Each structure stands twice: as C-alpha cells, then as structure tokens.
C-alpha cells in the first residue's frame, strides 16, 4: 500500500465562518440543491454529522459514479477544520483503500478566506495513482466550491 498526498489552495471572497457553515455544516442539504447533476442525496447511516458519523452520498445523473460512503473524522467549528474519509463506493475504483480529505479555512488578507485542502490517497497493492486522476478530482472539487461561492454571493443573506 502506498499513500499519495496532494495539497491545494482556493481563495474566495467569502469569510471563513460563512463558507464553513454553507460548505461543511449545511453542505449535505445545500450542495444537492445547487448541484443536483453532481449530487442526488446525502443520508446519514450512523451519527448526526459529528466525528465518527458515516454518510452515504448518492451521485447525480451527471456523475460517472453511483455512490460513496464517507466517515467524518473531525469537525472543528472554531478552527474551521473538517476531515473525512471516503471508505466505500465505486469512486474508490477497487484500487484505493480510502481517500482522506482535510479541509481548513483561514482568513485571507482581504477579509475572504483561503481554503487549504490536503488529500491522501491510500492505494491497494502496487497501484500507482496517475496525475490525471488527481487533476480531474481537483477540478470537480473546484467546480463545487465555486458553485457554493456563487450561491453565497448571489444570496448574501442566506448564511
């Protein structure tokens, strides 16, 4: 088994507290509303969103995947940190044991925020992760982030 780590940063005009609430705390309901082609539904199998909770994400018609199960590892509402792992589903392609994402929102100098994400891909056997696969995932995540940002900018009183 190998572990491949990938880091990225996205800057937004939205302050960290507002983005964390929309994207992380309310993301399970907000994201399927604004991106129904990507996410059809999110349901909790265990827990209520805190550490240890397990949720099933069913992808929308526009996705190449059907579903994934995520385990919430940590939610820190004060430091705007969210860590979760994809532990099951066709998104793992039978080549990955799990994928762990750590997202941290920090205040940027202009009053918005910087979203820092560390992704760790835990491979099975000798499988080697290709840069194209990581790039495709990063582009989808960026698209989702930008859709949430656009929603918040268009609806400034929503959060």
Short mmCIF file of N, CA and C in Angstrom, two decimals:
data_model
loop_
_atom_site.label_atom_id
_atom_site.label_comp_id
_atom_site.label_asym_id
_atom_site.label_seq_id
_atom_site.Cartn_x
_atom_site.Cartn_y
_atom_site.Cartn_z
N UNK A 1 0.85 -1.19 0.00
CA UNK A 1 0.00 0.00 0.00
C UNK A 1 0.88 1.24 0.00
N UNK A 2 0.48 2.19 -0.81
CA UNK A 2 1.17 3.47 -0.84
C UNK A 2 0.22 4.58 -0.44
N UNK A 3 0.78 5.70 -0.04
CA UNK A 3 -0.03 6.87 0.29
C UNK A 3 0.48 8.03 -0.56
N UNK A 4 -0.43 8.59 -1.36
CA UNK A 4 -0.09 9.74 -2.19
C UNK A 4 -0.80 10.95 -1.61
N UNK A 5 -0.06 12.02 -1.38
CA UNK A 5 -0.61 13.23 -0.78
C UNK A 5 -0.63 14.34 -1.81
N UNK A 6 -1.74 15.07 -1.82
CA UNK A 6 -1.89 16.18 -2.76
C UNK A 6 -2.47 17.36 -2.00
N UNK A 7 -1.89 18.54 -2.19
CA UNK A 7 -2.36 19.74 -1.48
C UNK A 7 -2.83 20.78 -2.49
N UNK A 8 -3.86 21.53 -2.11
CA UNK A 8 -4.35 22.60 -2.97
C UNK A 8 -4.88 23.75 -2.12
N UNK A 9 -4.96 24.92 -2.75
CA UNK A 9 -5.49 26.12 -2.10
C UNK A 9 -6.44 26.82 -3.06
N UNK A 10 -7.55 27.32 -2.50
CA UNK A 10 -8.52 28.10 -3.26
C UNK A 10 -8.80 29.36 -2.45
N UNK A 11 -8.81 30.51 -3.11
CA UNK A 11 -9.11 31.77 -2.45
C UNK A 11 -10.52 32.20 -2.83
N UNK A 12 -11.26 32.70 -1.85
CA UNK A 12 -12.63 33.17 -2.09
C UNK A 12 -12.87 34.47 -1.34
N UNK A 13 -13.83 35.23 -1.80
CA UNK A 13 -14.21 36.49 -1.14
C UNK A 13 -15.10 36.24 0.07
N UNK A 14 -15.57 35.01 0.25
CA UNK A 14 -16.48 34.66 1.35
C UNK A 14 -15.67 34.45 2.63
N UNK A 15 -16.07 35.08 3.76
CA UNK A 15 -15.36 34.87 5.03
C UNK A 15 -15.41 33.40 5.47
N UNK A 16 -14.40 32.95 6.22
CA UNK A 16 -14.31 31.55 6.63
C UNK A 16 -15.55 31.01 7.35
N UNK A 17 -16.10 31.75 8.30
CA UNK A 17 -17.24 31.24 9.07
C UNK A 17 -18.44 30.98 8.17
N UNK A 18 -18.69 31.88 7.24
CA UNK A 18 -19.83 31.74 6.32
C UNK A 18 -19.61 30.58 5.36
N UNK A 19 -18.41 30.47 4.81
CA UNK A 19 -18.11 29.39 3.88
C UNK A 19 -18.14 28.03 4.56
N UNK A 20 -17.63 27.96 5.80
CA UNK A 20 -17.62 26.70 6.55
C UNK A 20 -19.04 26.24 6.83
N UNK A 21 -19.90 27.18 7.23
CA UNK A 21 -21.29 26.83 7.53
C UNK A 21 -21.99 26.32 6.27
N UNK A 22 -21.84 27.03 5.16
CA UNK A 22 -22.52 26.64 3.91
C UNK A 22 -21.94 25.35 3.33
N UNK A 23 -20.63 25.30 3.23
CA UNK A 23 -19.96 24.21 2.54
C UNK A 23 -19.89 22.93 3.38
N UNK A 24 -19.61 23.07 4.66
CA UNK A 24 -19.38 21.91 5.52
C UNK A 24 -20.60 21.58 6.38
N UNK A 25 -21.01 22.52 7.22
CA UNK A 25 -22.08 22.23 8.18
C UNK A 25 -23.44 22.02 7.50
N UNK A 26 -23.73 22.80 6.46
CA UNK A 26 -25.01 22.66 5.75
C UNK A 26 -24.83 22.07 4.35
N UNK A 27 -23.62 21.66 4.03
CA UNK A 27 -23.32 21.16 2.69
C UNK A 27 -24.16 19.97 2.26
N UNK A 28 -24.54 19.12 3.21
CA UNK A 28 -25.32 17.92 2.86
C UNK A 28 -26.68 18.26 2.27
N UNK A 29 -27.23 19.41 2.63
CA UNK A 29 -28.50 19.84 2.04
C UNK A 29 -28.30 20.87 0.94
N UNK A 30 -27.33 21.78 1.12
CA UNK A 30 -27.12 22.84 0.14
C UNK A 30 -26.56 22.32 -1.19
N UNK A 31 -25.55 21.46 -1.14
CA UNK A 31 -24.89 21.02 -2.37
C UNK A 31 -25.84 20.27 -3.31
N UNK A 32 -26.66 19.32 -2.83
CA UNK A 32 -27.62 18.69 -3.76
C UNK A 32 -28.63 19.69 -4.34
N UNK A 33 -28.91 20.78 -3.63
CA UNK A 33 -29.83 21.79 -4.16
C UNK A 33 -29.21 22.59 -5.29
N UNK A 34 -27.95 22.99 -5.14
CA UNK A 34 -27.34 23.85 -6.17
C UNK A 34 -26.59 23.06 -7.24
N UNK A 35 -26.27 21.79 -6.96
CA UNK A 35 -25.59 20.93 -7.94
C UNK A 35 -26.27 19.56 -8.04
N UNK A 36 -27.56 19.53 -8.41
CA UNK A 36 -28.27 18.24 -8.44
C UNK A 36 -27.71 17.25 -9.47
N UNK A 37 -27.05 17.75 -10.50
CA UNK A 37 -26.47 16.85 -11.50
C UNK A 37 -25.25 16.11 -10.93
N UNK A 38 -24.63 16.67 -9.91
CA UNK A 38 -23.45 16.06 -9.29
C UNK A 38 -23.82 15.21 -8.08
N UNK A 39 -24.73 15.74 -7.23
CA UNK A 39 -25.11 15.05 -6.00
C UNK A 39 -26.62 14.95 -5.91
N UNK A 40 -27.11 13.71 -5.83
CA UNK A 40 -28.55 13.48 -5.74
C UNK A 40 -29.02 13.60 -4.29
N UNK A 41 -28.29 12.94 -3.38
CA UNK A 41 -28.71 12.95 -1.97
C UNK A 41 -27.56 12.59 -1.05
N UNK A 42 -27.76 12.97 0.22
CA UNK A 42 -26.82 12.62 1.29
C UNK A 42 -27.66 12.13 2.46
N UNK A 43 -27.36 10.94 2.96
CA UNK A 43 -28.09 10.41 4.12
C UNK A 43 -27.12 9.83 5.14
N UNK A 44 -27.43 10.08 6.40
CA UNK A 44 -26.58 9.56 7.48
C UNK A 44 -26.99 8.13 7.81
N UNK A 45 -25.99 7.25 7.83
CA UNK A 45 -26.20 5.85 8.19
C UNK A 45 -25.93 5.67 9.67
N UNK A 46 -24.92 6.41 10.15
CA UNK A 46 -24.57 6.42 11.58
C UNK A 46 -24.25 7.85 11.99
N UNK A 47 -24.71 8.25 13.16
CA UNK A 47 -24.38 9.56 13.70
C UNK A 47 -25.19 10.68 13.10
N UNK A 48 -24.79 11.92 13.45
CA UNK A 48 -25.54 13.10 13.01
C UNK A 48 -24.65 14.19 12.41
N UNK A 49 -23.45 13.80 11.98
CA UNK A 49 -22.56 14.77 11.35
C UNK A 49 -21.27 15.01 12.10
N UNK A 50 -21.23 14.59 13.36
CA UNK A 50 -20.00 14.76 14.14
C UNK A 50 -18.99 13.67 13.84
N UNK A 51 -17.84 13.73 14.51
CA UNK A 51 -16.79 12.74 14.31
C UNK A 51 -17.35 11.34 14.53
N UNK A 52 -16.99 10.42 13.64
CA UNK A 52 -17.47 9.05 13.71
C UNK A 52 -18.71 8.79 12.88
N UNK A 53 -19.39 9.83 12.43
CA UNK A 53 -20.59 9.67 11.62
C UNK A 53 -20.22 9.08 10.26
N UNK A 54 -21.14 8.30 9.72
CA UNK A 54 -20.97 7.73 8.38
C UNK A 54 -22.16 8.14 7.55
N UNK A 55 -21.87 8.67 6.36
CA UNK A 55 -22.95 9.10 5.47
C UNK A 55 -22.76 8.50 4.09
N UNK A 56 -23.89 8.28 3.43
CA UNK A 56 -23.90 7.78 2.06
C UNK A 56 -24.25 8.93 1.13
N UNK A 57 -23.38 9.18 0.17
CA UNK A 57 -23.60 10.21 -0.83
C UNK A 57 -23.97 9.51 -2.14
N UNK A 58 -25.16 9.82 -2.65
CA UNK A 58 -25.58 9.26 -3.93
C UNK A 58 -25.35 10.33 -4.99
N UNK A 59 -24.58 9.97 -6.00
CA UNK A 59 -24.24 10.93 -7.04
C UNK A 59 -25.40 11.14 -8.00
N UNK A 60 -25.42 12.29 -8.65
CA UNK A 60 -26.45 12.65 -9.61
C UNK A 60 -26.19 12.05 -10.98
N UNK A 61 -27.11 12.34 -11.89
CA UNK A 61 -27.06 11.81 -13.26
C UNK A 61 -25.77 12.21 -14.00
N UNK A 62 -25.20 13.35 -13.67
CA UNK A 62 -24.03 13.84 -14.37
C UNK A 62 -22.71 13.23 -13.91
N UNK A 63 -22.77 12.33 -12.94
CA UNK A 63 -21.54 11.74 -12.41
C UNK A 63 -21.26 10.37 -13.02
N UNK A 64 -19.98 10.03 -13.10
CA UNK A 64 -19.60 8.70 -13.58
C UNK A 64 -19.74 7.65 -12.48
N UNK A 65 -19.91 8.09 -11.23
CA UNK A 65 -20.02 7.18 -10.11
C UNK A 65 -21.45 7.11 -9.57
N UNK A 66 -21.75 6.03 -8.83
CA UNK A 66 -23.09 5.85 -8.26
C UNK A 66 -23.18 6.39 -6.83
N UNK A 67 -22.25 5.97 -5.98
CA UNK A 67 -22.31 6.39 -4.57
C UNK A 67 -20.94 6.29 -3.91
N UNK A 68 -20.87 6.89 -2.72
CA UNK A 68 -19.70 6.69 -1.85
C UNK A 68 -20.17 6.82 -0.40
N UNK A 69 -19.44 6.16 0.47
CA UNK A 69 -19.68 6.33 1.91
C UNK A 69 -18.51 7.10 2.47
N UNK A 70 -18.84 8.07 3.32
CA UNK A 70 -17.82 8.91 3.94
C UNK A 70 -17.89 8.74 5.45
N UNK A 71 -16.73 8.72 6.07
CA UNK A 71 -16.64 8.71 7.53
C UNK A 71 -16.08 10.06 7.97
N UNK A 72 -16.82 10.75 8.83
CA UNK A 72 -16.37 12.03 9.36
C UNK A 72 -15.32 11.74 10.43
N UNK A 73 -14.12 12.28 10.23
CA UNK A 73 -13.02 12.07 11.18
C UNK A 73 -12.97 13.18 12.22
N UNK A 74 -13.20 14.42 11.78
CA UNK A 74 -13.12 15.57 12.69
C UNK A 74 -13.91 16.75 12.12
N UNK A 75 -14.61 17.45 13.02
CA UNK A 75 -15.27 18.71 12.68
C UNK A 75 -14.90 19.70 13.78
N UNK A 76 -14.14 20.74 13.43
CA UNK A 76 -13.76 21.77 14.39
C UNK A 76 -14.37 23.08 13.92
N UNK A 77 -15.51 23.44 14.52
CA UNK A 77 -16.25 24.63 14.11
C UNK A 77 -15.53 25.92 14.47
N UNK A 78 -14.65 25.88 15.45
CA UNK A 78 -13.92 27.08 15.87
C UNK A 78 -12.71 27.37 14.98
N UNK A 79 -12.03 26.29 14.54
CA UNK A 79 -10.84 26.46 13.71
C UNK A 79 -11.16 26.25 12.22
N UNK A 80 -12.43 25.97 11.91
CA UNK A 80 -12.88 25.75 10.53
C UNK A 80 -12.11 24.63 9.85
N UNK A 81 -12.04 23.49 10.55
CA UNK A 81 -11.35 22.30 10.04
C UNK A 81 -12.35 21.17 9.90
N UNK A 82 -12.30 20.47 8.76
CA UNK A 82 -13.18 19.33 8.51
C UNK A 82 -12.34 18.24 7.86
N UNK A 83 -12.36 17.05 8.46
CA UNK A 83 -11.62 15.91 7.94
C UNK A 83 -12.59 14.75 7.76
N UNK A 84 -12.57 14.16 6.58
CA UNK A 84 -13.40 12.98 6.34
C UNK A 84 -12.67 12.03 5.40
N UNK A 85 -13.11 10.77 5.42
CA UNK A 85 -12.53 9.76 4.54
C UNK A 85 -13.62 9.12 3.70
N UNK A 86 -13.33 8.90 2.43
CA UNK A 86 -14.18 8.08 1.57
C UNK A 86 -13.76 6.65 1.85
N UNK A 87 -14.70 5.84 2.38
CA UNK A 87 -14.35 4.49 2.83
C UNK A 87 -15.00 3.37 2.00
N UNK A 88 -15.93 3.74 1.13
CA UNK A 88 -16.60 2.74 0.31
C UNK A 88 -17.21 3.41 -0.91
N UNK A 89 -17.40 2.62 -1.97
CA UNK A 89 -18.07 3.13 -3.16
C UNK A 89 -17.24 2.99 -4.41
N UNK A 90 -17.92 3.14 -5.54
CA UNK A 90 -17.23 2.96 -6.81
C UNK A 90 -16.22 4.07 -7.11
N UNK A 91 -16.27 5.18 -6.37
CA UNK A 91 -15.27 6.24 -6.54
C UNK A 91 -13.87 5.75 -6.14
N UNK A 92 -13.80 4.69 -5.34
CA UNK A 92 -12.50 4.12 -4.95
C UNK A 92 -11.94 3.20 -6.04
N UNK A 93 -12.76 2.84 -7.00
CA UNK A 93 -12.37 2.08 -8.20
C UNK A 93 -11.68 0.75 -7.89
N UNK A 94 -11.93 0.17 -6.72
CA UNK A 94 -11.27 -1.07 -6.30
C UNK A 94 -9.74 -0.96 -6.32
N UNK A 95 -9.22 0.26 -6.37
CA UNK A 95 -7.78 0.48 -6.40
C UNK A 95 -7.30 1.25 -5.18
N UNK A 96 -8.26 1.82 -4.44
CA UNK A 96 -7.92 2.63 -3.28
C UNK A 96 -8.60 2.05 -2.04
N UNK A 97 -7.85 1.99 -0.95
CA UNK A 97 -8.41 1.56 0.32
C UNK A 97 -9.35 2.65 0.85
N UNK A 98 -8.87 3.90 0.77
CA UNK A 98 -9.66 5.05 1.19
C UNK A 98 -8.98 6.32 0.67
N UNK A 99 -9.74 7.41 0.74
CA UNK A 99 -9.19 8.74 0.44
C UNK A 99 -9.56 9.62 1.62
N UNK A 100 -8.60 10.31 2.21
CA UNK A 100 -8.86 11.20 3.34
C UNK A 100 -8.63 12.63 2.90
N UNK A 101 -9.62 13.47 3.19
CA UNK A 101 -9.55 14.89 2.84
C UNK A 101 -9.55 15.72 4.12
N UNK A 102 -8.60 16.63 4.22
CA UNK A 102 -8.58 17.58 5.33
C UNK A 102 -8.74 18.98 4.74
N UNK A 103 -9.80 19.66 5.15
CA UNK A 103 -10.09 21.00 4.65
C UNK A 103 -10.00 21.98 5.80
N UNK A 104 -9.28 23.07 5.57
CA UNK A 104 -9.14 24.11 6.59
C UNK A 104 -9.36 25.46 5.92
N UNK A 105 -10.23 26.26 6.51
CA UNK A 105 -10.49 27.61 6.01
C UNK A 105 -9.81 28.62 6.91
N UNK A 106 -9.03 29.52 6.30
CA UNK A 106 -8.34 30.56 7.05
C UNK A 106 -8.72 31.92 6.49
N UNK A 107 -8.67 32.94 7.32
CA UNK A 107 -8.97 34.30 6.88
C UNK A 107 -7.88 34.79 5.94
N UNK A 108 -8.29 35.35 4.82
CA UNK A 108 -7.32 35.92 3.88
C UNK A 108 -7.17 37.41 4.19
N UNK A 109 -6.11 38.04 3.70
CA UNK A 109 -5.87 39.47 3.99
C UNK A 109 -7.01 40.39 3.54
N UNK A 110 -7.77 40.00 2.51
CA UNK A 110 -8.85 40.85 2.01
C UNK A 110 -10.19 40.61 2.71
N UNK A 111 -10.19 39.78 3.77
CA UNK A 111 -11.42 39.52 4.51
C UNK A 111 -12.18 38.29 4.04
N UNK A 112 -11.76 37.74 2.95
CA UNK A 112 -12.35 36.49 2.47
C UNK A 112 -11.68 35.32 3.15
N UNK A 113 -11.51 34.23 2.42
CA UNK A 113 -10.84 33.09 3.03
C UNK A 113 -10.00 32.32 2.02
N UNK A 114 -9.08 31.56 2.58
CA UNK A 114 -8.24 30.65 1.83
C UNK A 114 -8.65 29.25 2.28
N UNK A 115 -9.04 28.43 1.33
CA UNK A 115 -9.41 27.04 1.62
C UNK A 115 -8.22 26.17 1.27
N UNK A 116 -7.64 25.54 2.30
CA UNK A 116 -6.50 24.66 2.11
C UNK A 116 -6.97 23.22 2.27
N UNK A 117 -6.69 22.41 1.26
CA UNK A 117 -7.12 21.01 1.29
C UNK A 117 -5.92 20.09 1.10
N UNK A 118 -5.85 19.08 1.96
CA UNK A 118 -4.85 18.03 1.82
C UNK A 118 -5.61 16.74 1.55
N UNK A 119 -5.29 16.09 0.44
CA UNK A 119 -5.93 14.83 0.06
C UNK A 119 -4.89 13.73 0.16
N UNK A 120 -5.27 12.64 0.83
CA UNK A 120 -4.36 11.49 0.95
C UNK A 120 -5.07 10.27 0.35
N UNK A 121 -4.42 9.71 -0.67
CA UNK A 121 -4.95 8.55 -1.37
C UNK A 121 -4.20 7.31 -0.90
N UNK A 122 -4.91 6.36 -0.29
CA UNK A 122 -4.31 5.14 0.22
C UNK A 122 -4.56 4.03 -0.80
N UNK A 123 -3.52 3.66 -1.54
CA UNK A 123 -3.69 2.70 -2.63
C UNK A 123 -3.62 1.26 -2.13
N UNK A 124 -4.21 0.37 -2.93
CA UNK A 124 -4.17 -1.07 -2.66
C UNK A 124 -3.08 -1.68 -3.54
N UNK A 125 -2.22 -2.48 -2.93
CA UNK A 125 -1.18 -3.17 -3.69
C UNK A 125 -0.21 -2.20 -4.34
N UNK A 126 0.11 -2.51 -5.59
CA UNK A 126 1.11 -1.73 -6.33
C UNK A 126 0.49 -0.63 -7.19
N UNK A 127 -0.80 -0.39 -7.02
CA UNK A 127 -1.48 0.61 -7.85
C UNK A 127 -0.82 1.97 -7.67
N UNK A 128 -0.55 2.61 -8.78
CA UNK A 128 0.04 3.94 -8.74
C UNK A 128 -0.96 4.96 -9.27
N UNK A 129 -1.21 5.95 -8.47
CA UNK A 129 -2.17 6.99 -8.82
C UNK A 129 -1.60 7.88 -9.90
N UNK A 130 -2.41 8.14 -10.92
CA UNK A 130 -1.97 8.98 -12.04
C UNK A 130 -2.34 10.43 -11.78
N UNK A 131 -1.49 11.32 -12.24
CA UNK A 131 -1.71 12.76 -12.08
C UNK A 131 -3.04 13.20 -12.70
N UNK A 132 -3.44 12.57 -13.82
CA UNK A 132 -4.70 12.95 -14.48
C UNK A 132 -5.90 12.70 -13.56
N UNK A 133 -5.87 11.59 -12.84
CA UNK A 133 -6.96 11.27 -11.92
C UNK A 133 -7.07 12.28 -10.80
N UNK A 134 -5.94 12.69 -10.27
CA UNK A 134 -5.93 13.70 -9.21
C UNK A 134 -6.43 15.04 -9.75
N UNK A 135 -5.97 15.40 -10.96
CA UNK A 135 -6.39 16.66 -11.57
C UNK A 135 -7.90 16.69 -11.82
N UNK A 136 -8.46 15.58 -12.29
CA UNK A 136 -9.90 15.51 -12.56
C UNK A 136 -10.68 15.70 -11.27
N UNK A 137 -10.25 15.05 -10.20
CA UNK A 137 -10.90 15.22 -8.90
C UNK A 137 -10.79 16.63 -8.38
N UNK A 138 -9.62 17.24 -8.56
CA UNK A 138 -9.40 18.62 -8.11
C UNK A 138 -10.31 19.58 -8.87
N UNK A 139 -10.47 19.37 -10.18
CA UNK A 139 -11.33 20.24 -10.98
C UNK A 139 -12.79 20.13 -10.55
N UNK A 140 -13.24 18.92 -10.23
CA UNK A 140 -14.62 18.74 -9.75
C UNK A 140 -14.82 19.43 -8.41
N UNK A 141 -13.85 19.29 -7.51
CA UNK A 141 -13.94 19.94 -6.21
C UNK A 141 -13.93 21.46 -6.35
N UNK A 142 -13.10 21.97 -7.26
CA UNK A 142 -13.05 23.40 -7.51
C UNK A 142 -14.39 23.90 -8.06
N UNK A 143 -14.98 23.14 -8.97
CA UNK A 143 -16.29 23.49 -9.52
C UNK A 143 -17.36 23.56 -8.45
N UNK A 144 -17.34 22.60 -7.53
CA UNK A 144 -18.32 22.58 -6.43
C UNK A 144 -18.09 23.79 -5.52
N UNK A 145 -16.84 24.06 -5.19
CA UNK A 145 -16.51 25.19 -4.32
C UNK A 145 -16.96 26.50 -4.95
N UNK A 146 -16.69 26.65 -6.25
CA UNK A 146 -17.07 27.88 -6.96
C UNK A 146 -18.59 28.02 -7.06
N UNK A 147 -19.31 26.90 -7.18
CA UNK A 147 -20.78 26.94 -7.22
C UNK A 147 -21.34 27.41 -5.88
N UNK A 148 -20.74 26.95 -4.78
CA UNK A 148 -21.17 27.39 -3.45
C UNK A 148 -20.85 28.87 -3.27
N UNK A 149 -19.65 29.28 -3.71
CA UNK A 149 -19.27 30.68 -3.63
C UNK A 149 -20.25 31.55 -4.42
N UNK A 150 -20.59 31.14 -5.63
CA UNK A 150 -21.54 31.90 -6.46
C UNK A 150 -22.91 31.99 -5.80
N UNK A 151 -23.35 30.89 -5.19
CA UNK A 151 -24.63 30.89 -4.48
C UNK A 151 -24.60 31.90 -3.33
N UNK A 152 -23.53 31.90 -2.56
CA UNK A 152 -23.42 32.81 -1.42
C UNK A 152 -23.33 34.27 -1.86
N UNK A 153 -22.63 34.53 -2.95
CA UNK A 153 -22.54 35.89 -3.47
C UNK A 153 -23.89 36.37 -4.00
N UNK A 154 -24.66 35.48 -4.62
CA UNK A 154 -25.97 35.81 -5.17
C UNK A 154 -27.03 35.90 -4.07
N UNK A 155 -26.79 35.23 -2.94
CA UNK A 155 -27.73 35.22 -1.81
C UNK A 155 -27.00 35.62 -0.54
N UNK A 156 -26.60 36.90 -0.43
CA UNK A 156 -25.74 37.32 0.68
C UNK A 156 -26.34 37.17 2.06
N UNK A 157 -27.65 37.10 2.17
CA UNK A 157 -28.30 36.96 3.49
C UNK A 157 -28.65 35.52 3.83
N UNK A 158 -28.22 34.58 2.98
CA UNK A 158 -28.61 33.19 3.20
C UNK A 158 -27.85 32.52 4.35
N UNK A 159 -26.67 33.01 4.69
CA UNK A 159 -25.91 32.42 5.80
C UNK A 159 -25.29 33.49 6.66
#
